mmCIF file of C-alpha atoms in Angstrom:
data_model
loop_
_atom_site.group_PDB
_atom_site.id
_atom_site.type_symbol
_atom_site.label_atom_id
_atom_site.label_comp_id
_atom_site.label_asym_id
_atom_site.label_seq_id
_atom_site.Cartn_x
_atom_site.Cartn_y
_atom_site.Cartn_z
ATOM 1 C CA UNK X 1 3.849 19.221 4.555
ATOM 2 C CA UNK X 2 2.979 15.957 2.897
ATOM 3 C CA UNK X 3 1.221 13.336 5.008
ATOM 4 C CA UNK X 4 0.104 9.682 4.197
ATOM 5 C CA UNK X 5 -2.263 8.014 6.890
ATOM 6 C CA UNK X 6 -2.931 4.520 6.699
ATOM 7 C CA UNK X 7 -5.739 2.635 8.498
ATOM 8 C CA UNK X 8 -7.458 -0.732 8.585
ATOM 9 C CA UNK X 9 -4.666 -3.083 9.686
ATOM 10 C CA UNK X 10 -5.418 -5.487 12.364
ATOM 11 C CA UNK X 11 -5.292 -9.029 13.693
ATOM 12 C CA UNK X 12 -7.165 -11.725 11.422
ATOM 13 C CA UNK X 13 -7.197 -15.489 11.128
ATOM 14 C CA UNK X 14 -6.003 -17.254 8.165
ATOM 15 C CA UNK X 15 -8.323 -16.999 5.221
ATOM 16 C CA UNK X 16 -9.823 -13.554 6.410
ATOM 17 C CA UNK X 17 -9.993 -10.463 4.770
ATOM 18 C CA UNK X 18 -8.747 -6.712 5.715
ATOM 19 C CA UNK X 19 -9.035 -3.568 3.714
ATOM 20 C CA UNK X 20 -6.315 -1.080 3.913
ATOM 21 C CA UNK X 21 -6.664 2.588 3.359
ATOM 22 C CA UNK X 22 -4.422 5.452 2.715
ATOM 23 C CA UNK X 23 -5.065 9.061 2.300
ATOM 24 C CA UNK X 24 -2.417 11.582 1.125
ATOM 25 C CA UNK X 25 -2.827 15.285 1.873
ATOM 26 C CA UNK X 26 -0.531 18.290 1.762
ATOM 27 C CA UNK X 27 0.655 17.645 -1.941
ATOM 28 C CA UNK X 28 2.129 20.352 -4.122
ATOM 29 C CA UNK X 29 2.508 18.255 -7.120
ATOM 30 C CA UNK X 30 0.680 15.476 -8.894
ATOM 31 C CA UNK X 31 0.917 12.124 -7.807
ATOM 32 C CA UNK X 32 1.819 9.717 -10.636
ATOM 33 C CA UNK X 33 1.740 6.416 -8.586
ATOM 34 C CA UNK X 34 0.747 5.041 -5.435
ATOM 35 C CA UNK X 35 1.296 1.928 -3.632
ATOM 36 C CA UNK X 36 1.737 -0.471 -0.780
ATOM 37 C CA UNK X 37 4.720 -2.141 0.508
ATOM 38 C CA UNK X 38 5.325 -4.392 3.356
ATOM 39 C CA UNK X 39 8.335 -5.442 5.699
ATOM 40 C CA UNK X 40 8.150 -8.464 7.716
ATOM 41 C CA UNK X 41 10.659 -8.965 10.704
ATOM 42 C CA UNK X 42 14.027 -9.643 9.250
ATOM 43 C CA UNK X 43 13.290 -9.061 5.809
ATOM 44 C CA UNK X 44 13.483 -6.310 3.362
ATOM 45 C CA UNK X 45 10.670 -4.002 2.695
ATOM 46 C CA UNK X 46 9.152 -5.314 -0.515
ATOM 47 C CA UNK X 47 6.470 -3.837 -2.901
ATOM 48 C CA UNK X 48 3.122 -5.587 -2.704
ATOM 49 C CA UNK X 49 1.105 -3.627 -5.359
ATOM 50 C CA UNK X 50 1.449 -0.306 -7.341
ATOM 51 C CA UNK X 51 -1.133 1.571 -9.206
ATOM 52 C CA UNK X 52 -0.045 4.439 -11.613
ATOM 53 C CA UNK X 53 -2.123 7.348 -12.905
ATOM 54 C CA UNK X 54 -2.160 5.727 -16.156
ATOM 55 C CA UNK X 55 -1.117 2.190 -16.990
ATOM 56 C CA UNK X 56 -1.622 -1.215 -15.313
ATOM 57 C CA UNK X 57 -1.515 -2.212 -11.737
ATOM 58 C CA UNK X 58 1.356 -4.169 -10.780
ATOM 59 C CA UNK X 59 1.317 -7.112 -7.880
ATOM 60 C CA UNK X 60 3.830 -9.046 -6.258
ATOM 61 C CA UNK X 61 3.588 -12.790 -7.281
ATOM 62 C CA UNK X 62 2.896 -13.781 -3.750
ATOM 63 C CA UNK X 63 -0.388 -11.877 -3.571
ATOM 64 C CA UNK X 64 -1.829 -12.185 -7.185
ATOM 65 C CA UNK X 65 -5.349 -13.161 -6.988
ATOM 66 C CA UNK X 66 -5.878 -12.439 -3.347
ATOM 67 C CA UNK X 67 -4.829 -8.560 -3.040
ATOM 68 C CA UNK X 68 -6.561 -5.820 -5.159
ATOM 69 C CA UNK X 69 -5.472 -2.211 -5.163
ATOM 70 C CA UNK X 70 -7.508 0.751 -6.197
ATOM 71 C CA UNK X 71 -7.217 4.227 -6.291
ATOM 72 C CA UNK X 72 -9.552 7.544 -5.799
ATOM 73 C CA UNK X 73 -7.294 10.079 -7.889
ATOM 74 C CA UNK X 74 -9.494 12.947 -6.960
ATOM 75 C CA UNK X 75 -8.834 12.387 -3.291
ATOM 76 C CA UNK X 76 -5.373 10.942 -3.500
ATOM 77 C CA UNK X 77 -6.352 7.879 -1.710
ATOM 78 C CA UNK X 78 -5.539 4.349 -2.272
ATOM 79 C CA UNK X 79 -6.638 1.210 -0.979
ATOM 80 C CA UNK X 80 -5.589 -2.590 -0.653
ATOM 81 C CA UNK X 81 -8.218 -5.217 -0.315
ATOM 82 C CA UNK X 82 -6.703 -8.437 1.227
ATOM 83 C CA UNK X 83 -8.654 -11.374 0.941
ATOM 84 C CA UNK X 84 -7.609 -15.217 1.884
ATOM 85 C CA UNK X 85 -4.810 -13.859 4.048
ATOM 86 C CA UNK X 86 -2.085 -16.089 5.230
ATOM 87 C CA UNK X 87 0.420 -15.908 8.014
ATOM 88 C CA UNK X 88 3.070 -14.966 5.570
ATOM 89 C CA UNK X 89 1.263 -11.809 4.779
ATOM 90 C CA UNK X 90 2.060 -10.930 8.579
ATOM 91 C CA UNK X 91 4.015 -7.500 8.269
ATOM 92 C CA UNK X 92 3.857 -3.764 8.809
ATOM 93 C CA UNK X 93 2.361 -2.274 5.705
ATOM 94 C CA UNK X 94 3.316 1.076 4.192
ATOM 95 C CA UNK X 95 1.633 3.364 1.892
ATOM 96 C CA UNK X 96 3.637 4.933 -0.940
ATOM 97 C CA UNK X 97 3.168 8.066 -3.133
ATOM 98 C CA UNK X 98 5.283 9.219 -5.900
ATOM 99 C CA UNK X 99 4.960 12.647 -7.423
ATOM 100 C CA UNK X 100 5.695 13.974 -10.971
ATOM 101 C CA UNK X 101 9.364 14.849 -9.714
ATOM 102 C CA UNK X 102 9.847 11.373 -8.746
ATOM 103 C CA UNK X 103 9.930 12.329 -4.993
ATOM 104 C CA UNK X 104 8.327 9.460 -2.686
ATOM 105 C CA UNK X 105 6.321 9.882 0.282
ATOM 106 C CA UNK X 106 5.630 7.305 3.065
ATOM 107 C CA UNK X 107 2.851 6.476 5.486
ATOM 108 C CA UNK X 108 3.793 5.654 9.301
ATOM 109 C CA UNK X 109 2.777 2.017 8.576
ATOM 110 C CA UNK X 110 -0.167 -0.329 9.889
ATOM 111 C CA UNK X 111 0.535 -3.613 11.461
ATOM 112 C CA UNK X 112 -1.030 -6.669 9.791
ATOM 113 C CA UNK X 113 -1.149 -9.983 11.640
ATOM 114 C CA UNK X 114 -2.449 -13.240 10.311
ATOM 115 C CA UNK X 115 -2.700 -16.033 12.785
ATOM 116 C CA UNK X 116 -2.691 -19.667 11.710
#
């Protein structure tokens, strides 16, 4: 079975930094894109950043210049470096992987809380 495990969430003050990591295992088909999504209470889940195997990274406007996504393709691991965190970034962050069949896989989520 495919499993995505996130780590690195926590509680930080505004202006602080966190780095999230997600490792995917049990894959039978090549992953063509990985990314991070988040969902705050009462809001829709939104894309934060994605990184395809080929092409350019994509960021939500709200995190451009503050967050950086990176990927280790050999290990199917994706990272999200989050700097200058703001209270508005508070959410559950989910790791996502999409394989060549366009099937999506999701992690269990990790809580990020940013205090004022």
